[in-house]
Amino acid sequence: MKTETNNKKTSKKDVKLPKKLVYFFGGGKAEGNESMKNLLGGKGANLAEMAGHPDLRLPVPPGFTIITDVCTYYWANNRKYPPQLKEEVEKNLRRVEQLTGKKFGDPKNPLLVSVRSGARKSMPGMMETILNVGLTTKTIPGLIELTKNPRFVWDAYRRLIMMYADVVMEKAEGIEPEDDMGIRKQLDRMLEEKKKEKGVENDTDLTAEDLQELSEKFKEKIKQVLGKEFPDDHNKQLWGAIGAVFASWNGKRAVAYRRIEGIPDDWGTAVNVQTMVFGNMGNDSATGVAFTRNPATGENKFYGEFLLNAQGEDVVAGIRTPNPINDESKNEHSKNLPTLKELMPDVYKQLEDIRRRLEKHYRDMLDIEFTIEKGKLYMLQCRVGKRNGFAAVRMALDMLKEKLITKEEAVMRVSPAQLDELLHPILDPKDEATKKPIAKGLPAGPGGAVGRIVLTANDAVEWTKRGEKVILVREETNPEDIEGMRASEGILTARGGMTSHAALVARGWGKCCIVGASAVLIDLKNKKIKIGEKEFKEGDWITLNGAKGNVYEGQVKMLSAGENQMLKDFLKLCNDIRKLGVRTNADTPEDSAKAREFGAEGIGLFRIEHMFYGKNSEEPLFKLRKMIVSKTKEERVKALNELFPYMKNDIKETLKVMKGLPVTIRLIDPPLHEFVPHSEDKLKALAKDLGISFEELNERAKSLMESNPMMGHRGVRLGITYPEITEMQVRAIFEASAELIKEGIKVYPEIMIPVVSHEKEVEFVLPIIKRVYDEVIKKTGVKKIDYKVGTMIEIPRACLIAGKLAQTMDFFSFGTNDLTQMGFGYSRDDAGVFLKEYIEKKILPADPFQTIDQEGIGEFIKITVERGRAVRKDLKIGICGEQGGDPASVEFCHNAGLNYVSCSPFRVPIAILAAAQAQVKEKSKKK
Ligand code: ADP
Ligand code: MG
Ligand code: MG
């Protein structure tokens, strides 16, 4: 279905092909390089870099890359290739033949190739690769003769048949049989049967004869199931494989993955055709994957796994338990297996050396694939490695210390989402210490997770929709599971290692994950799992500690991540760089303290009315209601006087926590009717206290109803119709401040007037503030209170008259929630209904209430800054809407010249990072 829309979008004339469609690499040279990812895909660009860069020139088997544009062309032209492609491919194939001394399709000395996908961004396991292309009944005897290793040749052949049938003959043809009826699964089962028949455990124990027999049976099966012959011609195989890789770009899994990761459909994949090297030639051969540093902890330790006598994806697929490359890479399952360092010390040394050179060259942690053919090491892939948030922060700090990267680079190395992981909940160690793990696996994703067991990806999605928290428990995951993995709190698999699909994906998302917990036995049919003697049903609670790999029964208590030295060090780095201030939106002393701990430099929004919500709000709320339904000034002043001590106390406590830092206190804002009680007994109590009849009270309450409260009698408008309300609030602020000053505490209150649209409004309020200030100074005897008065900018008209407002105001603060509401004309309370569809249908790129709409609302902001500062150069300008913690919005605010952003306490570190990154980006642009 998706393919169709894709086809339509890229109509023929859209695809303009460059002249050169194929790029060569090998023999110490390469036509491409690392910077050409858009053209060559990540894999192709890095193969070129490793093969051809003078600092590297690593042992990369020669090959060539067909550029991504050809994929786009292919889909736009009814799955046809550009006419000149064939010739270019052949020309490059000849170059490979020259370098290797082998010939593609030659019966005596045949060249075999792999055909590998590779998009701009890595899409783990989403697309296809086919190995051993070129093995036919014509080339097999020659290769046996040449290698004197029939077992190897038949092993390579049966692998080719399996991959080719699956990828080219089935998936690329759009055939999607039920889960375990795919051709690959069917052939896998035949392999299993053969092993059983022979009484052996591993595929490596099968003989040449076994494998030959199996290959013949495979071909029969393919004919029977797919109704087609497995091609016995090397060129047919090659072009079939190339086409299948392009086709895999629009495979179901790849499309789903792109949706989640936000990868555009029109990027396309490149195809890499590369000389095969063989890790399956015996016990002096192997294949493996490694990270130049530990991707789970960030430690500067080489970390990897390998399998002897194996090919390609055996390691990732987890068909055997992989060996560790060194002691540092050992885990529960592999601790007794020999390491590469022990088995092939020379090769290990070379690999270590390559690790060092690669890190120095790329100045980052890399994820590498290697193969050893009869004791000779080859590099098959490298890319900047995925890592979780903890590891990202640690590596950034370490690499800075090692002088591998600069301060600025260190700051750019951690994404806001990764930093977010460090702020995420973990298991409460105290509670955890009282529990015994029921199973252990590998720690593959950070933090802790509590949820109910589900056994399929579909259930994970369904249950989550119902509001349940779930842990997805699987034998192992595959790319079809990703939506379910995304929906789950955490992922637990019974099989697989640190490089398994589940581990790779979870690490990329920063999701709690444990893999290879082999004690977990899954009974999908009866929706149960068994761990040891215990049985758990679907829906039972379990807890994961993704940092330790421990699984617990029931719900273990969770803790917020809180203070962490690494986080502090990293934020300090960001603070040294950033120019934009970061404050917090906080209404309580607790929130304020938390934000301060995270580095907030003040409060950008303290909403006075918060005291009328939640805990301990009963009494002040009652007084407020009295005030609201008052009819006369006398009644109102009386109620306000009763309210006063609550308000003063509340303000005082927060000012105290924030001592030495500015606190912006917004005068009361929300629509009044929100506070009118609805229940009869509450109304009666209120009537009694006011000494009026129930009917009278009802009358008054009714008169407060507005048909458009968001644009009604609120904010500064209240302060103008009832100046005594402003007066009481301001008095509370000044008296609280004065009392603290007397206690020797430095306070910097900033009074903020909301919902302003006309300069006359603030000109009306200002004299009241001045008068009350004088009165408080006189009454308390303090010399002075360092205060400011500013206005919220949340109505488009206010933006346009910013110059006039700046004449009297010390600061502006953008209330981007309301500014977005009124700028778009979207009611915040009602927009949910259509906004979702607006985003799905791509009318809007994102929810403007979450990330500033830079083109429209952003323009209001720019105009305001310009007009305001033209009148008053030192005008302080900030933002206090929800968007203040959104990284893209933070960057926008930095560029717009704001002084600070303000966001909820837990977003403070994110905003600090985003502000530092905005500064680095600005500087590098100027260069
Ligand atoms: P993916 O993008 O899914 O990792 P790859 O293209 O890297 O797919 O290939 C899958 C596996 O096949 C990897 O383990 C890789 O090392 C191996 N492989 C690919 N090309 C060759 C080759 N020319 N010789 C030997 N092994 C290869
Ligand atoms: Mg790979
Ligand atoms: Mg507002």
CSV table of C-alpha atoms in Angstrom, one decimal, residues 404-778:
chain,number,residue,atom,x,y,z
A,404,LEU,CA,40.0,13.3,21.2
A,405,ILE,CA,37.3,15.9,20.9
A,406,THR,CA,36.7,19.5,21.9
A,407,LYS,CA,34.3,20.9,24.5
A,408,GLU,CA,31.9,21.9,21.7
A,409,GLU,CA,32.0,18.5,20.1
A,410,ALA,CA,31.4,16.9,23.5
A,411,VAL,CA,28.2,18.9,23.9
A,412,MET,CA,27.0,18.0,20.5
A,413,ARG,CA,27.6,14.3,21.1
A,414,VAL,CA,24.6,13.9,23.4
A,415,SER,CA,21.1,14.3,22.0
A,416,PRO,CA,18.4,15.8,24.2
A,417,ALA,CA,16.6,12.5,24.1
A,418,GLN,CA,19.7,10.7,25.3
A,419,LEU,CA,20.1,13.2,28.2
A,420,ASP,CA,16.5,12.5,29.0
A,421,GLU,CA,17.4,8.9,29.8
A,422,LEU,CA,19.6,10.1,32.6
A,423,LEU,CA,16.6,11.8,34.1
A,424,HIS,CA,14.4,8.7,33.8
A,425,PRO,CA,13.3,6.5,36.6
A,426,ILE,CA,15.4,3.6,37.9
A,427,LEU,CA,14.5,0.9,40.4
A,428,ASP,CA,14.7,2.0,44.0
A,429,PRO,CA,17.9,0.2,45.2
A,430,LYS,CA,16.5,-0.2,48.7
A,431,ASP,CA,13.4,-2.0,47.5
A,432,GLU,CA,15.4,-3.9,44.9
A,433,ALA,CA,17.8,-5.2,47.6
A,434,THR,CA,15.0,-6.9,49.3
A,435,LYS,CA,14.0,-8.9,46.2
A,436,LYS,CA,15.7,-11.8,44.5
A,437,PRO,CA,15.9,-11.8,40.7
A,438,ILE,CA,13.8,-14.6,39.2
A,439,ALA,CA,15.9,-14.5,36.0
A,440,LYS,CA,19.1,-12.9,34.7
A,441,GLY,CA,19.9,-11.7,31.2
A,442,LEU,CA,22.1,-9.2,29.5
A,443,PRO,CA,21.7,-5.5,30.4
A,444,ALA,CA,20.7,-4.2,27.0
A,445,GLY,CA,18.8,-1.0,27.7
A,446,PRO,CA,18.9,1.6,30.5
A,447,GLY,CA,16.8,2.3,33.5
A,448,GLY,CA,14.1,0.3,35.1
A,449,ALA,CA,10.6,-0.7,33.9
A,450,VAL,CA,7.6,-2.1,35.6
A,451,GLY,CA,4.7,-3.6,33.6
A,452,ARG,CA,2.4,-6.4,32.8
A,453,ILE,CA,3.5,-9.4,30.7
A,454,VAL,CA,2.4,-9.5,27.1
A,455,LEU,CA,3.8,-12.0,24.6
A,456,THR,CA,3.2,-10.5,21.2
A,457,ALA,CA,3.9,-7.1,19.7
A,458,ASN,CA,0.3,-6.8,18.7
A,459,ASP,CA,-0.9,-7.2,22.3
A,460,ALA,CA,1.7,-4.7,23.5
A,461,VAL,CA,0.2,-2.1,21.2
A,462,GLU,CA,-3.4,-3.1,22.1
A,463,TRP,CA,-2.8,-3.1,25.8
A,464,THR,CA,-1.0,0.2,25.8
A,465,LYS,CA,-3.9,1.7,23.9
A,466,ARG,CA,-6.1,0.7,26.8
A,467,GLY,CA,-3.7,2.5,29.2
A,468,GLU,CA,-1.9,-0.5,30.5
A,469,LYS,CA,1.8,-0.6,31.1
A,470,VAL,CA,3.4,-3.6,29.6
A,471,ILE,CA,6.6,-5.5,29.3
A,472,LEU,CA,7.0,-7.3,26.0
A,473,VAL,CA,8.4,-10.8,26.6
A,474,ARG,CA,9.7,-12.6,23.5
A,475,GLU,CA,11.9,-15.5,22.5
A,476,GLU,CA,13.7,-12.8,20.6
A,477,THR,CA,12.5,-9.9,18.7
A,478,ASN,CA,12.5,-9.3,15.0
A,479,PRO,CA,11.9,-6.2,12.9
A,480,GLU,CA,8.2,-7.0,12.7
A,481,ASP,CA,7.9,-6.4,16.5
A,482,ILE,CA,9.1,-2.8,16.5
A,483,GLU,CA,5.7,-1.1,17.0
A,484,GLY,CA,5.1,-3.4,20.0
A,485,MET,CA,8.6,-2.7,21.3
A,486,ARG,CA,8.0,1.0,21.0
A,487,ALA,CA,4.7,0.8,23.0
A,488,SER,CA,6.2,-1.3,25.9
A,489,GLU,CA,7.8,0.0,29.1
A,490,GLY,CA,10.5,-2.5,28.6
A,491,ILE,CA,11.5,-5.5,26.6
A,492,LEU,CA,12.6,-9.0,27.8
A,493,THR,CA,13.9,-11.7,25.5
A,494,ALA,CA,14.9,-15.2,26.2
A,495,ARG,CA,17.6,-15.4,23.5
A,496,GLY,CA,20.0,-13.1,21.8
A,497,GLY,CA,23.1,-11.2,22.8
A,498,MET,CA,24.2,-7.6,23.1
A,499,THR,CA,24.1,-7.2,19.4
A,500,SER,CA,20.7,-8.9,18.9
A,501,HIS,CA,17.9,-7.0,17.3
A,502,ALA,CA,16.2,-6.2,20.6
A,503,ALA,CA,19.4,-4.9,22.1
A,504,LEU,CA,20.2,-2.7,19.1
A,505,VAL,CA,16.8,-1.2,18.9
A,506,ALA,CA,16.3,-0.7,22.6
A,507,ARG,CA,19.7,0.9,22.9
A,508,GLY,CA,18.8,3.3,20.1
A,509,TRP,CA,15.6,4.3,21.8
A,510,GLY,CA,17.0,4.3,25.3
A,511,LYS,CA,14.4,1.8,26.3
A,512,CYS,CA,14.8,-0.5,29.2
A,513,CYS,CA,15.7,-3.9,27.8
A,514,ILE,CA,17.0,-7.3,28.9
A,515,VAL,CA,18.1,-9.9,26.4
A,516,GLY,CA,19.2,-13.5,26.5
A,517,ALA,CA,17.4,-14.3,29.8
A,518,SER,CA,17.5,-18.0,29.0
A,519,ALA,CA,15.6,-19.1,32.1
A,520,VAL,CA,12.5,-17.6,30.6
A,521,LEU,CA,10.5,-20.3,28.8
A,522,ILE,CA,7.7,-18.9,26.6
A,523,ASP,CA,4.4,-20.8,25.9
A,524,LEU,CA,2.8,-18.6,23.3
A,525,LYS,CA,-0.1,-20.9,22.8
A,526,ASN,CA,-1.3,-20.8,26.4
A,527,LYS,CA,-0.1,-17.2,26.9
A,528,LYS,CA,2.1,-18.1,29.7
A,529,ILE,CA,5.8,-18.0,30.6
A,530,LYS,CA,7.7,-20.2,32.9
A,531,ILE,CA,10.7,-19.2,34.9
A,532,GLY,CA,12.2,-22.1,36.9
A,533,GLU,CA,9.3,-23.7,38.7
A,534,LYS,CA,7.1,-20.6,38.6
A,535,GLU,CA,4.5,-19.8,36.0
A,536,PHE,CA,3.4,-16.4,35.0
A,537,LYS,CA,0.3,-15.5,33.0
A,538,GLU,CA,-0.2,-12.8,30.5
A,539,GLY,CA,-1.0,-9.7,32.5
A,540,ASP,CA,1.1,-10.6,35.5
A,541,TRP,CA,3.4,-7.8,36.7
A,542,ILE,CA,7.1,-8.0,36.4
A,543,THR,CA,10.0,-5.6,36.8
A,544,LEU,CA,13.2,-5.2,34.8
A,545,ASN,CA,16.5,-3.6,35.8
A,546,GLY,CA,17.9,-2.9,32.4
A,547,ALA,CA,21.3,-1.8,33.8
A,548,LYS,CA,21.9,-5.1,35.6
A,549,GLY,CA,19.9,-7.5,33.5
A,550,ASN,CA,17.8,-8.6,36.5
A,551,VAL,CA,14.2,-9.7,36.2
A,552,TYR,CA,11.9,-9.5,39.3
A,553,GLU,CA,8.5,-10.8,40.1
A,554,GLY,CA,5.8,-8.1,40.7
A,555,GLN,CA,6.3,-4.4,41.0
A,556,VAL,CA,9.6,-3.1,42.4
A,557,LYS,CA,9.5,0.6,43.6
A,558,MET,CA,10.8,3.1,41.1
A,559,LEU,CA,13.0,6.2,41.8
A,560,SER,CA,13.6,9.3,39.8
A,561,ALA,CA,17.2,9.3,38.6
A,562,GLY,CA,18.0,12.4,40.7
A,563,GLU,CA,21.5,13.5,41.2
A,564,ASN,CA,24.3,11.9,39.3
A,565,GLN,CA,27.8,13.2,39.1
A,566,MET,CA,28.2,12.5,35.4
A,567,LEU,CA,25.1,14.5,34.7
A,568,LYS,CA,26.4,17.4,36.7
A,569,ASP,CA,29.7,17.3,34.9
A,570,PHE,CA,28.1,17.3,31.6
A,571,LEU,CA,25.7,20.1,32.4
A,572,LYS,CA,28.6,22.1,33.7
A,573,LEU,CA,30.1,21.7,30.2
A,574,CYS,CA,26.9,23.0,28.7
A,575,ASN,CA,26.7,25.9,31.1
A,576,ASP,CA,30.2,27.0,30.1
A,577,ILE,CA,29.1,27.2,26.5
A,578,ARG,CA,25.5,28.4,26.4
A,579,LYS,CA,24.4,32.0,26.2
A,580,LEU,CA,20.7,31.5,26.7
A,581,GLY,CA,19.5,31.5,30.2
A,582,VAL,CA,17.4,28.6,31.6
A,583,ARG,CA,14.7,29.1,34.2
A,584,THR,CA,11.9,26.9,35.4
A,585,ASN,CA,8.1,27.0,35.6
A,586,ALA,CA,7.5,26.0,39.2
A,587,ASP,CA,4.7,26.7,41.6
A,588,THR,CA,5.8,24.9,44.7
A,589,PRO,CA,9.0,25.0,46.8
A,590,GLU,CA,9.5,21.3,46.0
A,591,ASP,CA,9.5,21.8,42.2
A,592,SER,CA,11.6,24.9,42.6
A,593,ALA,CA,14.3,23.0,44.6
A,594,LYS,CA,14.3,20.2,42.1
A,595,ALA,CA,14.8,22.6,39.2
A,596,ARG,CA,17.5,24.5,41.1
A,597,GLU,CA,19.3,21.3,41.6
A,598,PHE,CA,19.2,20.7,37.9
A,599,GLY,CA,20.7,24.1,37.2
A,600,ALA,CA,17.7,26.4,36.7
A,601,GLU,CA,18.7,30.1,37.1
A,602,GLY,CA,15.4,31.3,38.4
A,603,ILE,CA,11.7,30.9,38.0
A,604,GLY,CA,10.3,32.1,34.7
A,605,LEU,CA,6.7,31.4,35.7
A,606,PHE,CA,5.2,31.1,39.2
A,607,ARG,CA,1.5,31.0,38.9
A,608,ILE,CA,-0.2,32.5,41.9
A,609,GLU,CA,-3.4,30.5,41.3
A,610,HIS,CA,-1.7,27.1,41.8
A,611,MET,CA,-2.4,27.4,45.5
A,612,PHE,CA,-6.0,26.9,44.7
A,613,TYR,CA,-5.4,23.4,43.2
A,614,GLY,CA,-4.4,20.1,44.7
A,615,LYS,CA,-3.0,19.5,48.2
A,616,ASN,CA,-4.0,21.9,51.0
A,617,SER,CA,-6.1,24.0,48.6
A,618,GLU,CA,-9.4,23.6,50.4
A,619,GLU,CA,-9.2,26.7,52.7
A,620,PRO,CA,-7.7,29.2,50.3
A,621,LEU,CA,-10.0,28.0,47.6
A,622,PHE,CA,-13.0,28.7,49.8
A,623,LYS,CA,-11.8,32.2,50.4
A,624,LEU,CA,-11.1,32.7,46.7
A,625,ARG,CA,-14.6,31.6,45.8
A,626,LYS,CA,-15.9,34.1,48.3
A,627,MET,CA,-14.0,36.7,46.6
A,628,ILE,CA,-15.2,35.7,43.2
A,629,VAL,CA,-18.9,35.7,44.0
A,630,SER,CA,-18.6,39.0,45.9
A,631,LYS,CA,-21.0,41.6,44.6
A,632,THR,CA,-19.7,44.7,46.3
A,633,LYS,CA,-16.3,46.1,46.8
A,634,GLU,CA,-16.7,45.6,50.6
A,635,GLU,CA,-17.5,42.0,50.3
A,636,ARG,CA,-14.6,41.5,47.9
A,637,VAL,CA,-12.0,43.3,50.1
A,638,LYS,CA,-13.1,41.3,53.1
A,639,ALA,CA,-12.6,38.1,51.2
A,640,LEU,CA,-9.3,39.3,49.8
A,641,ASN,CA,-8.1,40.1,53.3
A,642,GLU,CA,-8.8,36.6,54.4
A,643,LEU,CA,-7.0,35.2,51.3
A,644,PHE,CA,-4.0,37.4,51.9
A,645,PRO,CA,-2.1,35.4,54.5
A,646,TYR,CA,-2.2,32.3,52.4
A,647,MET,CA,-0.9,34.0,49.4
A,648,LYS,CA,1.9,35.8,51.2
A,649,ASN,CA,3.0,32.6,52.8
A,650,ASP,CA,3.0,30.7,49.6
A,651,ILE,CA,5.1,33.3,47.7
A,652,LYS,CA,7.4,33.6,50.6
A,653,GLU,CA,8.3,29.9,50.7
A,654,THR,CA,9.2,29.8,47.0
A,655,LEU,CA,11.1,33.0,47.1
A,656,LYS,CA,13.1,31.5,50.0
A,657,VAL,CA,14.0,28.3,48.1
A,658,MET,CA,15.1,30.5,45.1
A,659,LYS,CA,17.1,32.9,47.2
A,660,GLY,CA,19.5,34.9,45.2
A,661,LEU,CA,17.7,34.1,41.9
A,662,PRO,CA,14.9,35.9,40.1
A,663,VAL,CA,11.3,34.7,40.5
A,664,THR,CA,8.7,35.8,38.0
A,665,ILE,CA,5.3,35.8,39.7
A,666,ARG,CA,2.4,36.0,37.4
A,667,LEU,CA,-0.7,37.8,38.7
A,668,ILE,CA,-3.9,35.7,38.9
A,669,ASP,CA,-5.0,34.6,35.4
A,670,PRO,CA,-7.5,31.8,34.9
A,671,PRO,CA,-11.1,32.3,34.0
A,672,LEU,CA,-13.1,32.8,37.1
A,673,HIS,CA,-15.9,30.4,36.5
A,674,GLU,CA,-13.3,27.6,36.8
A,675,PHE,CA,-13.3,28.2,40.5
A,676,VAL,CA,-17.1,28.4,41.1
A,677,PRO,CA,-18.1,25.2,42.9
A,678,HIS,CA,-20.4,22.8,41.2
A,679,SER,CA,-21.7,20.6,44.0
A,680,GLU,CA,-24.7,21.7,45.9
A,681,ASP,CA,-23.2,21.3,49.4
A,682,LYS,CA,-20.2,23.4,48.5
A,683,LEU,CA,-22.5,26.1,47.1
A,684,LYS,CA,-24.6,26.0,50.3
A,685,ALA,CA,-21.6,26.3,52.5
A,686,LEU,CA,-20.4,29.3,50.5
A,687,ALA,CA,-23.8,31.0,50.7
A,688,LYS,CA,-23.9,30.5,54.4
A,689,ASP,CA,-20.5,32.0,54.9
A,690,LEU,CA,-21.3,35.0,52.8
A,691,GLY,CA,-24.6,35.4,54.6
A,692,ILE,CA,-26.7,35.3,51.4
A,693,SER,CA,-29.3,32.9,50.2
A,694,PHE,CA,-28.6,29.9,48.1
A,695,GLU,CA,-30.7,31.3,45.2
A,696,GLU,CA,-28.8,34.6,45.4
A,697,LEU,CA,-25.5,32.7,45.2
A,698,ASN,CA,-26.7,30.6,42.3
A,699,GLU,CA,-27.6,33.8,40.5
A,700,ARG,CA,-24.2,35.3,41.0
A,701,ALA,CA,-22.4,32.1,39.9
A,702,LYS,CA,-24.5,32.0,36.8
A,703,SER,CA,-23.6,35.6,35.9
A,704,LEU,CA,-19.9,34.5,35.9
A,705,MET,CA,-20.5,32.0,33.1
A,706,GLU,CA,-18.8,33.0,29.8
A,707,SER,CA,-19.4,31.5,26.4
A,708,ASN,CA,-15.7,32.0,25.5
A,709,PRO,CA,-13.8,32.0,28.8
A,710,MET,CA,-10.4,31.7,27.2
A,711,MET,CA,-11.1,35.2,25.7
A,712,GLY,CA,-13.1,36.4,28.6
A,713,HIS,CA,-12.8,38.2,31.9
A,714,ARG,CA,-9.3,37.1,32.9
A,715,GLY,CA,-5.8,38.2,33.5
A,716,VAL,CA,-5.2,42.0,33.5
A,717,ARG,CA,-8.8,42.6,32.7
A,718,LEU,CA,-9.7,41.4,36.2
A,719,GLY,CA,-7.1,43.7,37.7
A,720,ILE,CA,-8.7,46.6,35.9
A,721,THR,CA,-12.3,45.9,36.8
A,722,TYR,CA,-11.3,45.0,40.4
A,723,PRO,CA,-8.1,46.9,41.2
A,724,GLU,CA,-8.3,45.5,44.7
A,725,ILE,CA,-7.4,42.1,43.4
A,726,THR,CA,-4.2,43.4,41.9
A,727,GLU,CA,-3.5,45.3,45.1
A,728,MET,CA,-3.8,42.3,47.4
A,729,GLN,CA,-1.5,40.1,45.2
A,730,VAL,CA,1.2,42.8,44.9
A,731,ARG,CA,1.0,43.4,48.6
A,732,ALA,CA,1.5,39.7,49.3
A,733,ILE,CA,4.6,39.7,47.0
A,734,PHE,CA,6.2,42.8,48.6
A,735,GLU,CA,5.5,41.8,52.2
A,736,ALA,CA,6.8,38.3,51.6
A,737,SER,CA,9.9,39.9,50.0
A,738,ALA,CA,10.4,42.4,52.8
A,739,GLU,CA,10.1,39.8,55.5
A,740,LEU,CA,12.8,37.6,53.8
A,741,ILE,CA,15.1,40.6,53.3
A,742,LYS,CA,14.8,41.2,57.0
A,743,GLU,CA,15.9,37.6,57.5
A,744,GLY,CA,19.0,38.4,55.4
A,745,ILE,CA,17.8,36.5,52.3
A,746,LYS,CA,18.3,38.1,48.9
A,747,VAL,CA,15.1,38.1,46.8
A,748,TYR,CA,14.4,39.3,43.3
A,749,PRO,CA,10.6,39.2,42.6
A,750,GLU,CA,9.4,40.0,39.2
A,751,ILE,CA,5.8,40.9,38.8
A,752,MET,CA,4.2,39.7,35.6
A,753,ILE,CA,1.0,41.0,34.2
A,754,PRO,CA,-0.9,38.5,32.1
A,755,VAL,CA,-3.2,38.7,29.0
A,756,VAL,CA,-2.1,42.3,28.1
A,757,SER,CA,-3.1,43.6,24.7
A,758,HIS,CA,-3.0,47.4,25.2
A,759,GLU,CA,-0.4,49.7,26.7
A,760,LYS,CA,-3.1,51.5,28.7
A,761,GLU,CA,-3.8,48.3,30.6
A,762,VAL,CA,-0.3,48.2,32.1
A,763,GLU,CA,-0.3,51.9,32.6
A,764,PHE,CA,-3.4,51.4,34.7
A,765,VAL,CA,-1.8,48.7,36.8
A,766,LEU,CA,1.6,50.2,37.3
A,767,PRO,CA,0.6,53.1,39.7
A,768,ILE,CA,-1.2,50.6,41.9
A,769,ILE,CA,2.0,48.5,42.1
A,770,LYS,CA,4.1,51.6,42.9
A,771,ARG,CA,1.7,52.8,45.6
A,772,VAL,CA,1.6,49.4,47.3
A,773,TYR,CA,5.4,49.2,47.1
A,774,ASP,CA,5.7,52.6,48.9
A,775,GLU,CA,3.2,51.5,51.5
A,776,VAL,CA,5.1,48.2,52.2
A,777,ILE,CA,8.4,49.9,52.4
A,778,LYS,CA,7.0,52.4,54.9
